[in-house]
mmCIF file of C-alpha atoms in Angstrom:
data_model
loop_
_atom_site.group_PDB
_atom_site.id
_atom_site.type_symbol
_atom_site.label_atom_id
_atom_site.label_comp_id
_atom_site.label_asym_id
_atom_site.label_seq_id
_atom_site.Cartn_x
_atom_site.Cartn_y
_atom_site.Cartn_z
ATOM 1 C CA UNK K 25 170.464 310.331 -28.568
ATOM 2 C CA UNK K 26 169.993 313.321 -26.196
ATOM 3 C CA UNK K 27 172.002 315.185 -24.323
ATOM 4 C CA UNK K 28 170.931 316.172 -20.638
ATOM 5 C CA UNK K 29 173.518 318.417 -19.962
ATOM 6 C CA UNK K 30 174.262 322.146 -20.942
ATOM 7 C CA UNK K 31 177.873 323.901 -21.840
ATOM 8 C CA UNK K 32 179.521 326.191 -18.984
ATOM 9 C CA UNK K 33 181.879 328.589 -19.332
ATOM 10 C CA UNK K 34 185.133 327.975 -18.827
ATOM 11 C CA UNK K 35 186.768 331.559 -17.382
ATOM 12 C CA UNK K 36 190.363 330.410 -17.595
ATOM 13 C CA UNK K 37 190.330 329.196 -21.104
ATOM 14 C CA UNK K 38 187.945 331.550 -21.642
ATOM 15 C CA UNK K 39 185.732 329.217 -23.806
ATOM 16 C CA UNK K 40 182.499 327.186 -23.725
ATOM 17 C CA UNK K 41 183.037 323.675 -23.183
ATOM 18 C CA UNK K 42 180.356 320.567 -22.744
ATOM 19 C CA UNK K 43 181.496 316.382 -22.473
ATOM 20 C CA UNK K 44 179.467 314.101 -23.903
ATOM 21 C CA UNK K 45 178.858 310.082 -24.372
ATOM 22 C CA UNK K 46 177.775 308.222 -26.893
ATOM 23 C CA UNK K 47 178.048 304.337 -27.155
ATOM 24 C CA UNK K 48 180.936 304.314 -24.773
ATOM 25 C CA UNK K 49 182.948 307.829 -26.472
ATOM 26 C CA UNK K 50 183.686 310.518 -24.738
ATOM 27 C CA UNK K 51 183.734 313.851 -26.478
ATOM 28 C CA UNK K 52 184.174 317.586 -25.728
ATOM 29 C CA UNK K 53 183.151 320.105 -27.742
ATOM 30 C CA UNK K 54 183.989 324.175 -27.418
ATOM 31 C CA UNK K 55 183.173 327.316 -28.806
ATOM 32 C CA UNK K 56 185.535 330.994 -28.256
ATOM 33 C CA UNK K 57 182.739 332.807 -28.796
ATOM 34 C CA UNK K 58 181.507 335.156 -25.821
ATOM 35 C CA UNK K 59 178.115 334.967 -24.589
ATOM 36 C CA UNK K 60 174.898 332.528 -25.294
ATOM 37 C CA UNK K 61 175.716 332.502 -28.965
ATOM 38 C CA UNK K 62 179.133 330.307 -27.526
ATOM 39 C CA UNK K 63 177.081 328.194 -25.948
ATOM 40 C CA UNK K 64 174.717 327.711 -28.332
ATOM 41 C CA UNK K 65 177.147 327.130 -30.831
ATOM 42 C CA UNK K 66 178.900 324.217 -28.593
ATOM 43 C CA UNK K 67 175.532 323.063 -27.305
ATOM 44 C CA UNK K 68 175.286 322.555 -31.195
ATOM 45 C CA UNK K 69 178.101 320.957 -31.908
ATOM 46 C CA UNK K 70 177.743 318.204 -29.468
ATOM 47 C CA UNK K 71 174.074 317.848 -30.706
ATOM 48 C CA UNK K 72 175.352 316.815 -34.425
ATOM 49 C CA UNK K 73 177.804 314.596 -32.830
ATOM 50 C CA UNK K 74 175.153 312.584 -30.991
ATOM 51 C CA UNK K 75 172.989 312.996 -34.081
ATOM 52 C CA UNK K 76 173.529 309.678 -36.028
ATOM 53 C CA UNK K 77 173.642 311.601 -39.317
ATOM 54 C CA UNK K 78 176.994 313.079 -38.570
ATOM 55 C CA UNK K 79 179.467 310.131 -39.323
ATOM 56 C CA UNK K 80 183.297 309.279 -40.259
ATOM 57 C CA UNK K 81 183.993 312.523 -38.023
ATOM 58 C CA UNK K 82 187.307 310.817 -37.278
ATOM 59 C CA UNK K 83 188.821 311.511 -40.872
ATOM 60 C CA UNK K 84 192.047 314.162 -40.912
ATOM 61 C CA UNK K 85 191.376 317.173 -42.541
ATOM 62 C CA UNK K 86 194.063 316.641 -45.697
ATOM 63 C CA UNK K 87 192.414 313.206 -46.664
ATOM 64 C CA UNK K 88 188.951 315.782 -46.821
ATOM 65 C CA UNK K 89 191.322 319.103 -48.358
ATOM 66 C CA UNK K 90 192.744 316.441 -50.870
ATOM 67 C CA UNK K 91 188.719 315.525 -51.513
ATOM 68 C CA UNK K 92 188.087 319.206 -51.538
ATOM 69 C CA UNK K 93 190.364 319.765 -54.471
ATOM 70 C CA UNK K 94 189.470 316.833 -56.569
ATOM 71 C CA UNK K 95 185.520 317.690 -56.639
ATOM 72 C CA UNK K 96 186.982 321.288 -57.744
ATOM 73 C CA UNK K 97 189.069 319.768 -60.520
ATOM 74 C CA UNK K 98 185.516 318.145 -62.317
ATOM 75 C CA UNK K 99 183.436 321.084 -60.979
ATOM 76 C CA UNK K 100 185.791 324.555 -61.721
ATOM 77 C CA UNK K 101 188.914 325.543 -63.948
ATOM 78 C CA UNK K 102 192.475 325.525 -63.438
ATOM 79 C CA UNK K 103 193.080 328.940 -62.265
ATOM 80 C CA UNK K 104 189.832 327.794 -59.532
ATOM 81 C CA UNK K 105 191.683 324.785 -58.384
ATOM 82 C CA UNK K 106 195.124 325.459 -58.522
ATOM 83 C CA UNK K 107 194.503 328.806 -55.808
ATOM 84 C CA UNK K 108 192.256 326.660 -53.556
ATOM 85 C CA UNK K 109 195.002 323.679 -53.890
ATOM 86 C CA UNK K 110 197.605 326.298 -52.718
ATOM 87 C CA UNK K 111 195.767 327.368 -49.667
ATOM 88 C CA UNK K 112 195.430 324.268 -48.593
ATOM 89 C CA UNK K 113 199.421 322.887 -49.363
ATOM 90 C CA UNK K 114 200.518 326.320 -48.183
ATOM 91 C CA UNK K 115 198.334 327.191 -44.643
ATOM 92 C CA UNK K 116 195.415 324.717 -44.138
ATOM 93 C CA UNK K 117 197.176 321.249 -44.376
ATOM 94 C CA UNK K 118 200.549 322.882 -42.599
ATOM 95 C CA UNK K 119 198.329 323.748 -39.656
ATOM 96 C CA UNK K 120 195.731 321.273 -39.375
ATOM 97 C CA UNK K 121 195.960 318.864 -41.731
ATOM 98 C CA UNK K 122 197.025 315.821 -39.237
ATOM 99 C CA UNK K 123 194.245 316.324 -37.006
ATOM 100 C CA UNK K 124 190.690 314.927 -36.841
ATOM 101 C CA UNK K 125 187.743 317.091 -38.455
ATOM 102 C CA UNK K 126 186.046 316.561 -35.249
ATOM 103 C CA UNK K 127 188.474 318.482 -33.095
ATOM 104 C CA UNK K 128 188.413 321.279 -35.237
ATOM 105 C CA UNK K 129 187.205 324.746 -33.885
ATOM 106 C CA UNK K 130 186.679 328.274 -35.146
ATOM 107 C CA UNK K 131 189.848 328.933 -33.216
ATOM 108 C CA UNK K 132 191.913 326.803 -35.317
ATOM 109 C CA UNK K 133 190.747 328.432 -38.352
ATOM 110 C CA UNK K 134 191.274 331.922 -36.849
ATOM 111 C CA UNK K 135 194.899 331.104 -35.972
ATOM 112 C CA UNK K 136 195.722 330.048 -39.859
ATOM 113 C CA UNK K 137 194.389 333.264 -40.724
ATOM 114 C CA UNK K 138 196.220 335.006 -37.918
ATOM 115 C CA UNK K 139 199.313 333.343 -39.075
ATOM 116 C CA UNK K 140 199.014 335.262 -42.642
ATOM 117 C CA UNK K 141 198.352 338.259 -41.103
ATOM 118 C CA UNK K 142 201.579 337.789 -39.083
ATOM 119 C CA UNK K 143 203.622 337.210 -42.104
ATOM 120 C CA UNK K 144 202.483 340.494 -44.007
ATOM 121 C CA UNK K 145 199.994 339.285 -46.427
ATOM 122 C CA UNK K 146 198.076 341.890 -47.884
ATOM 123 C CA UNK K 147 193.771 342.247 -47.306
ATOM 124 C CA UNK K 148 192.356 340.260 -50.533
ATOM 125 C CA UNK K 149 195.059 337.585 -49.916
ATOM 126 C CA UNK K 150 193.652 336.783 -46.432
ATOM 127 C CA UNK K 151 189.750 337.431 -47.493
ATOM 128 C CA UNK K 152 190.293 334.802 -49.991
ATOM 129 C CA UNK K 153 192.169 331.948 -47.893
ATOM 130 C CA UNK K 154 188.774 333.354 -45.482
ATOM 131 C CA UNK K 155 186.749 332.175 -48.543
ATOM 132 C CA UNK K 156 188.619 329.119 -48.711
ATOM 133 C CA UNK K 157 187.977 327.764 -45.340
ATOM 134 C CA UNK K 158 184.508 328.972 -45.044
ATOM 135 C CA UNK K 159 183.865 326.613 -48.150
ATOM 136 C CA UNK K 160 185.634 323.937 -47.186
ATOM 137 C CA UNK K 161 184.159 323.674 -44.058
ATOM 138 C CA UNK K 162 180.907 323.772 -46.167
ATOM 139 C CA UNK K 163 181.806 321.117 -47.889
ATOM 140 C CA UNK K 164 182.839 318.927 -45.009
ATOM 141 C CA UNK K 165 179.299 319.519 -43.228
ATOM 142 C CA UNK K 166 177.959 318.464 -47.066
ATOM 143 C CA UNK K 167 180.057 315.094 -46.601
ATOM 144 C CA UNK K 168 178.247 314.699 -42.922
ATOM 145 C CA UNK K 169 181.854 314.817 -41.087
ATOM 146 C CA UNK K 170 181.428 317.887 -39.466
ATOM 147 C CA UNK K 171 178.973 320.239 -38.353
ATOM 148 C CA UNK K 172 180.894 323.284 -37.963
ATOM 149 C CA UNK K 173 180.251 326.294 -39.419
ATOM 150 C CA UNK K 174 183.223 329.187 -39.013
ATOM 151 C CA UNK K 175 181.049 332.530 -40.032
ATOM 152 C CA UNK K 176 182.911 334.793 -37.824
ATOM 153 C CA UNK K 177 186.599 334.604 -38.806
ATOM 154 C CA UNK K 178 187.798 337.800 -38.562
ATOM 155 C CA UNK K 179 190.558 339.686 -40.566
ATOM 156 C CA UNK K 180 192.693 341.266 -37.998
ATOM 157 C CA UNK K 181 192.735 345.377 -38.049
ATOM 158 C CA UNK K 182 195.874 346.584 -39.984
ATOM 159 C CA UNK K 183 196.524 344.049 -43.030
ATOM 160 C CA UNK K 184 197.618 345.738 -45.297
ATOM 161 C CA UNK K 185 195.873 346.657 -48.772
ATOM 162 C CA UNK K 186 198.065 346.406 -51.986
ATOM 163 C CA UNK K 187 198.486 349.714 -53.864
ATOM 164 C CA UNK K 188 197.633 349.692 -57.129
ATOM 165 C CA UNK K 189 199.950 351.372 -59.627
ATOM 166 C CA UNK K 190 197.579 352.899 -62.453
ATOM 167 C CA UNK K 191 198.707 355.296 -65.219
ATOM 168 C CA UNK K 192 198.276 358.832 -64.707
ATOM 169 C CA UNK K 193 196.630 361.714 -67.402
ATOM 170 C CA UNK K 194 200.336 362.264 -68.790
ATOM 171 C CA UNK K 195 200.647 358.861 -69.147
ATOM 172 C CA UNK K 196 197.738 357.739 -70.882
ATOM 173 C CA UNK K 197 199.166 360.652 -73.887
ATOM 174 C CA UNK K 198 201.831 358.615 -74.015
ATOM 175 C CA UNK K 199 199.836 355.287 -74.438
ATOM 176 C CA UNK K 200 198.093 356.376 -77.039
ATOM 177 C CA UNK K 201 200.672 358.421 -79.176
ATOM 178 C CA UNK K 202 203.915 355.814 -78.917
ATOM 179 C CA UNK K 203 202.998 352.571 -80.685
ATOM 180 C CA UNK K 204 206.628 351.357 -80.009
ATOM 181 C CA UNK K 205 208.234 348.551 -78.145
ATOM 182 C CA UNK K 206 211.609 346.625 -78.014
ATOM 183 C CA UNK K 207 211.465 342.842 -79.256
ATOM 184 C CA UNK K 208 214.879 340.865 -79.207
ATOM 185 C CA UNK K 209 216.903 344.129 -78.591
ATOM 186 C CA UNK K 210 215.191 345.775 -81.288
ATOM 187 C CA UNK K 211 212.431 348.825 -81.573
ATOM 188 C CA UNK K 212 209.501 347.491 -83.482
ATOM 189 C CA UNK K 213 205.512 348.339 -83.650
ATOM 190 C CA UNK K 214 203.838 346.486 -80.493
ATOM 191 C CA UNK K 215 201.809 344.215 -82.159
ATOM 192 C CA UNK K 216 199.815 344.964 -78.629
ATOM 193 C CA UNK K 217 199.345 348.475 -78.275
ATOM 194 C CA UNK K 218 195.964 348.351 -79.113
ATOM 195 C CA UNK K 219 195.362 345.483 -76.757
ATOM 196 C CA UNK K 220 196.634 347.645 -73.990
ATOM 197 C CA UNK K 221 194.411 350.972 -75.240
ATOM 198 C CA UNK K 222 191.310 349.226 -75.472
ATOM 199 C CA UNK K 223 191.570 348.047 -72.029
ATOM 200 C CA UNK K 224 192.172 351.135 -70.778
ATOM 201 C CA UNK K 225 188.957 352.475 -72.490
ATOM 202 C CA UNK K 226 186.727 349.606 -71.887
ATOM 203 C CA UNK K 227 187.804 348.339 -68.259
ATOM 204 C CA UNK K 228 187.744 344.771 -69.269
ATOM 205 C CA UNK K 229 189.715 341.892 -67.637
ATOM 206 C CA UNK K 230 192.792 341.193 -69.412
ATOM 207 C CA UNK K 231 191.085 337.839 -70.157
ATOM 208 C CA UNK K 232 187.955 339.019 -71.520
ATOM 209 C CA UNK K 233 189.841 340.969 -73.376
ATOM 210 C CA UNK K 234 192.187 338.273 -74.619
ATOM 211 C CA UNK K 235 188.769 336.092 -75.346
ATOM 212 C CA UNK K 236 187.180 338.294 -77.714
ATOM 213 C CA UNK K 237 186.405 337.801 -81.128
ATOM 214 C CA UNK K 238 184.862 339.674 -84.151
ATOM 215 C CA UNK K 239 181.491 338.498 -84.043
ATOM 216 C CA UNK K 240 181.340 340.288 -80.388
ATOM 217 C CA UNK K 241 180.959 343.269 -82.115
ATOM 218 C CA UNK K 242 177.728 344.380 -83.567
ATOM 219 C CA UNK K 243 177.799 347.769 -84.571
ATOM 220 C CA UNK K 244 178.647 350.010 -81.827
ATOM 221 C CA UNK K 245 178.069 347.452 -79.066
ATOM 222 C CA UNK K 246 180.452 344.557 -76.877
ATOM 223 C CA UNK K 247 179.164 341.710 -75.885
ATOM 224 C CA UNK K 248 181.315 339.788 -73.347
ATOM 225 C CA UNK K 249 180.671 336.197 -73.536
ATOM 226 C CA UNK K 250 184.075 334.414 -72.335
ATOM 227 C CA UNK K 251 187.678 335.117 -71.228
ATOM 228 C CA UNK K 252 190.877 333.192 -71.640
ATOM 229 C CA UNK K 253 191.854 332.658 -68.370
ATOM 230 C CA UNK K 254 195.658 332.245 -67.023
ATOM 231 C CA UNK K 255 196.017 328.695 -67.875
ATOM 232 C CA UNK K 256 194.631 329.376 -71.880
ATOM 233 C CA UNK K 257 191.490 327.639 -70.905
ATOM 234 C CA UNK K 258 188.011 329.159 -72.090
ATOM 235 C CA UNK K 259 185.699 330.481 -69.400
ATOM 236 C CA UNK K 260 182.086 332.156 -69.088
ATOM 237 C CA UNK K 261 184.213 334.560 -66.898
ATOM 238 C CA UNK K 262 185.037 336.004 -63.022
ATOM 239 C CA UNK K 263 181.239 335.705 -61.845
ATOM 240 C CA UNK K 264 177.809 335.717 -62.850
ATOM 241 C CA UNK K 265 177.928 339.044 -63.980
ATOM 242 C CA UNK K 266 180.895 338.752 -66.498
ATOM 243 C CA UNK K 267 178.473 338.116 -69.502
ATOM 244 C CA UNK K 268 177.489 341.372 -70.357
ATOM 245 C CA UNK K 269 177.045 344.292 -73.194
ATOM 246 C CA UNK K 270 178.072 347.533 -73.607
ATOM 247 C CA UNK K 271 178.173 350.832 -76.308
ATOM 248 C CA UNK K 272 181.840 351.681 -77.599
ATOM 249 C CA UNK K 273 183.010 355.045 -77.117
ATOM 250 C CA UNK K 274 184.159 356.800 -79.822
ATOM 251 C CA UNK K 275 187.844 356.445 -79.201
ATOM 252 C CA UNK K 276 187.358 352.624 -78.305
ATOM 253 C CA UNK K 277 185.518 352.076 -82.172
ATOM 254 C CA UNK K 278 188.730 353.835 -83.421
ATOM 255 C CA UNK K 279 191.213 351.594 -82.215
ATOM 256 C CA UNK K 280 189.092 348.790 -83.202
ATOM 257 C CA UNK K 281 189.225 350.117 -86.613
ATOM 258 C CA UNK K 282 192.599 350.212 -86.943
ATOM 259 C CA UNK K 283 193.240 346.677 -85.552
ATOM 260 C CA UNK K 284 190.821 345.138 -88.120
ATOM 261 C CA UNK K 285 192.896 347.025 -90.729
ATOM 262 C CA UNK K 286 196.135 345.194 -88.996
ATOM 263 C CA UNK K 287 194.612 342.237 -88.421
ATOM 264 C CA UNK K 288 191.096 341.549 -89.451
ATOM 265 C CA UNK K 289 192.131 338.928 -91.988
ATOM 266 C CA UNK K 290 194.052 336.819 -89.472
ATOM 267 C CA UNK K 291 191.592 335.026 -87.635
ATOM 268 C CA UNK K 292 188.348 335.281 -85.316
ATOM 269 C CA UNK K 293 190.150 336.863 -82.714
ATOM 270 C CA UNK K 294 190.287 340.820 -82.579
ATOM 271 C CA UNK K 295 193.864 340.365 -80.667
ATOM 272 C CA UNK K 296 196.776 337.878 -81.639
ATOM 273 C CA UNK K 297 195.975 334.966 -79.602
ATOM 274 C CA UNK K 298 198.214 335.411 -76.166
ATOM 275 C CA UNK K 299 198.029 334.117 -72.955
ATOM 276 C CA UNK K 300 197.691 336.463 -69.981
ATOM 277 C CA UNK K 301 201.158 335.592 -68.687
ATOM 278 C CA UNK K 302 202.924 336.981 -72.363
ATOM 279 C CA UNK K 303 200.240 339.848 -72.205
ATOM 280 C CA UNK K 304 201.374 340.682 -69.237
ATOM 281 C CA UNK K 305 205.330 340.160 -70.241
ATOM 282 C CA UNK K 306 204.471 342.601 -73.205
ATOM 283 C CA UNK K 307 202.921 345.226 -71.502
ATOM 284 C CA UNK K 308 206.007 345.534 -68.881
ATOM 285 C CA UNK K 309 208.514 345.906 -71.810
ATOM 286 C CA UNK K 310 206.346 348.546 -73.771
ATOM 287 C CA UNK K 311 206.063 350.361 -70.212
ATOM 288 C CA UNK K 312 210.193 350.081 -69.840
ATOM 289 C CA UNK K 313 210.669 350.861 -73.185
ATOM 290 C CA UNK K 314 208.208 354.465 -72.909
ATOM 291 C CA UNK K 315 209.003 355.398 -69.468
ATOM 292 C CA UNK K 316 205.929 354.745 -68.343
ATOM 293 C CA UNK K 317 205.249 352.562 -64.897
ATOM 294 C CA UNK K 318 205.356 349.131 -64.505
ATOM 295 C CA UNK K 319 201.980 347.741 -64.178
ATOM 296 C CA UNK K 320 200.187 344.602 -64.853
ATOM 297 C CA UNK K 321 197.217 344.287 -67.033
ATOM 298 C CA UNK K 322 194.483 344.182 -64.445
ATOM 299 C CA UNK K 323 196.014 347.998 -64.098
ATOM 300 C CA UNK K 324 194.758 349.222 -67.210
ATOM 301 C CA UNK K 325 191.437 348.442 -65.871
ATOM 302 C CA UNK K 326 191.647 350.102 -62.479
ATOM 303 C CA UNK K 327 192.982 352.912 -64.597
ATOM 304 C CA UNK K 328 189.668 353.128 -66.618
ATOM 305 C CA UNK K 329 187.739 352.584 -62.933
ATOM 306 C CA UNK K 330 189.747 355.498 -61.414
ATOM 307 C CA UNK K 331 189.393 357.737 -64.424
ATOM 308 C CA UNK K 332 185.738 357.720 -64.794
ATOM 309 C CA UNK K 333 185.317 357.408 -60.802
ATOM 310 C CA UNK K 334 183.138 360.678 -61.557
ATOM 311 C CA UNK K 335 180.442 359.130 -62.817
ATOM 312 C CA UNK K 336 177.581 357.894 -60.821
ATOM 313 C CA UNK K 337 178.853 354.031 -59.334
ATOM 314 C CA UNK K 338 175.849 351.956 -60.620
ATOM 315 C CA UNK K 339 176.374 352.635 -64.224
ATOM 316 C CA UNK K 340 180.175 351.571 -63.858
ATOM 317 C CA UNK K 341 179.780 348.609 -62.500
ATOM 318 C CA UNK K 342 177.297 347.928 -65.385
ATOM 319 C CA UNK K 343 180.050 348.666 -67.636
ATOM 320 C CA UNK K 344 182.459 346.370 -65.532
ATOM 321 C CA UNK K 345 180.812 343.427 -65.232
ATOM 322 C CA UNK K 346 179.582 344.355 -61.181
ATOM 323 C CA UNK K 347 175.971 344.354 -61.774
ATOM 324 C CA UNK K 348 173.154 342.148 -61.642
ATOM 325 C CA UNK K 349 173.298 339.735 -64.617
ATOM 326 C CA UNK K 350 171.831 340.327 -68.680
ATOM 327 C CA UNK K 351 168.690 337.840 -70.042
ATOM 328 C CA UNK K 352 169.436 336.375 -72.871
ATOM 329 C CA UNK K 353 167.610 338.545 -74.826
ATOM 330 C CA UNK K 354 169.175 341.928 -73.956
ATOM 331 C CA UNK K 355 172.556 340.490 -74.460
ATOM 332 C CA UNK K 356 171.696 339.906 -78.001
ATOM 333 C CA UNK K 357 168.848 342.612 -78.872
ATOM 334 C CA UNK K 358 170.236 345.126 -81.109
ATOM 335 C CA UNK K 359 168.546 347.577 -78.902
ATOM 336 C CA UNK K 360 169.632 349.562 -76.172
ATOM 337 C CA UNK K 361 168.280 351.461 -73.007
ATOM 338 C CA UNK K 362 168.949 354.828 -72.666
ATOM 339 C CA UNK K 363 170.606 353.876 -69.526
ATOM 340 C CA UNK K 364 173.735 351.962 -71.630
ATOM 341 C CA UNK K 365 173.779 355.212 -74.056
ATOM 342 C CA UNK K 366 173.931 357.401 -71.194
ATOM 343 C CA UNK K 367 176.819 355.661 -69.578
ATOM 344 C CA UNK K 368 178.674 355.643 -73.205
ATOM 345 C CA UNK K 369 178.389 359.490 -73.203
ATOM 346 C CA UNK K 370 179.795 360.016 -69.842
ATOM 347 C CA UNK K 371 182.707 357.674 -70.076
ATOM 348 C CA UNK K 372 183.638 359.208 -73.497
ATOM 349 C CA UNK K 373 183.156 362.652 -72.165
ATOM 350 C CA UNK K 374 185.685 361.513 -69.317
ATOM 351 C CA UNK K 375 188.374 360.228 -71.809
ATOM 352 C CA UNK K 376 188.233 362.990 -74.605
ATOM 353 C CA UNK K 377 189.042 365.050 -71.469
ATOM 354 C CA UNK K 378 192.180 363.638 -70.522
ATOM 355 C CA UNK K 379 193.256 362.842 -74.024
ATOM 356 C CA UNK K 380 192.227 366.601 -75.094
ATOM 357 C CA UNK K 381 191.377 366.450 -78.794
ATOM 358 C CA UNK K 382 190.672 362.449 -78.925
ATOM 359 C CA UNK K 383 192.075 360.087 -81.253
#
């Protein structure tokens, strides 16, 4: 069915608006967006709704949320899941969830994310509930419910960005000369420490670093190939780029050393086997316990970003896991470019700096 009508501008609401029929429905469509692109986009809207291949458009949006999250629990982990299931429970459903898909606007998404800015939730929180609704309206279109595509949500000027707490030059000395923690009230070797300075040197996530094992090691190279994410599950890692290789520093292939002396015979797993919660329970008490801040251990690697900011950006997010993914056969090639040798150099340079006469 066609449409012979166009939308107008409503000055009052200050919105595009256009009725249609079909089959004895009524139905008005809108769009808060200024100019021809507004009514374009509601011209559009009332297109797919007298397109027969939109259907069901009458379903509430938590029936489709509640859909939403059960595709992710076949299709994604835990930790995926669980955050998307939370946005939803905590600021989707709340807002929206009674209401039909089809009477839901760009404006209705923009006043959920509103709402968290209101309440004082930091930048990344808000991009990623953003993320959230921009994918579940993509899934909704997938499902033929909805046509609606919200591109333009906005993050309003002023949320705030979360400071990140990383250790300092006089604090890294300390990390790496005090090997000492308190466990049940008394002072005892932290069977972590090493954990915690390889991080720092690396700039791994704590659960690549909590996922790797011996055999990653070949010679004086890394290769990342999982991480043990929050819930203990085993993952490929944060994106497409997570699988990756890098050369070891000199200080990095020390502390390796002396963890295969400690516990090389224990297992397949360079660290004792921890999940990121205890990790991160650890690291707090060995920071109490040596007067150092408190951080958590995605810190230690914005402390190894901010201490070798110096070097040029595109070989650190190499190193990082930011870059465009490995083949296959440069992850396991025992050969190297001169690029990955060049980016060992400077980081070590960077770190036998601060720690003045290395490890």
């Amino acid at each position: 069915m066609k449409r012979t009508n166009t939308a107008v501008w409503m000055e009052k609401q200050k919105r595009w608006q256009i009725k249609v029929q079909k089959d004895g429905e009524r139905r008005t469509f809108y769009s808060f967006k200024p100019g021809r692109t507004g009514q374009r986009e509601a011209n559009a809207k009332a297109d797919a709704w007298l397109d027969d291949n939109v259907q069901n458009t009458t379903q509430r949006v938590k029936y489709l949320y509640d859909q939403y999250i059960e595709e992710k629990k076949q299709t994604t982990s835990k930790s995926n899941w669980y955050k998307l299931e939370g946005y939803g429970k905590n600021w989707i459903i709340p807002a929206i969830g009674h209401r039909k898909i089809s009477t839901i606007t760009d404006n209705d998404y923009q006043k959920i994310i509103n709402k968290m800015f209101a309440e004082g939730k930091s930048k990344k929180t808000i991009l990623c509930l953003r993320s959230t609704i921009t994918e579940f309206a993509k899934f909704c279109r997938r499902l033929r419910v909805s046509t609606l595509n919200p591109e333009f949500l906005t993050i309003p000027n002023g949320a705030p960005s979360k400071e990140k707490t990383i250790l300092q030059k006089n604090d890294l000395k300390v990390l790496f000369t005090s090997d000492k923690t308190i466990y049940h009230g008394k002072e005892i070797v932290d069977p972590l420490v090493n954990a915690y300075r390889f991080q720092v040197l690396t700039g791994l996530r704590p659960g690549e670093l909590l996922g790797l094992k011996w055999e990653d090691i070949w010679e004086d190279t890394v290769h990342i190939r999982r991480a043990i994410n929050f819930y203990g599950e085993e993952t490929k890692g944060k994106n497409k780029n997570a699988i990756r290789s890098f050369i070891l520093i000199a200080p990095a292939k020390k502390i390796l050393q002396d963890q295969w002396v400690k516990t090389g015979s224990e297992g397949d797993m360079i660290f004792p086997r921890t999940r990121e919660q205890q990790y991160r329970k650890r690291l707090l008490t060995y920071c109490q316990h040596n007067g150092l801040p408190e951080i958590s251990p995605y810190m230690l690697r914005h402390t190894f970003v901010s201490a070798v900011k110096q070097i040029p950006e595109g070989m650190i997010k190499s190193l990082v896991g930011h870059s465009e993914d490995m083949d296959t056969l440069g992850i396991y090639s025992h050969e190297l470019s001169d690029d990955a040798l060049k980016v060992a150099n400077e980081v070590e340079k960077v770190f036998n700096q601060i720690l003045e006469s290395g490890l």
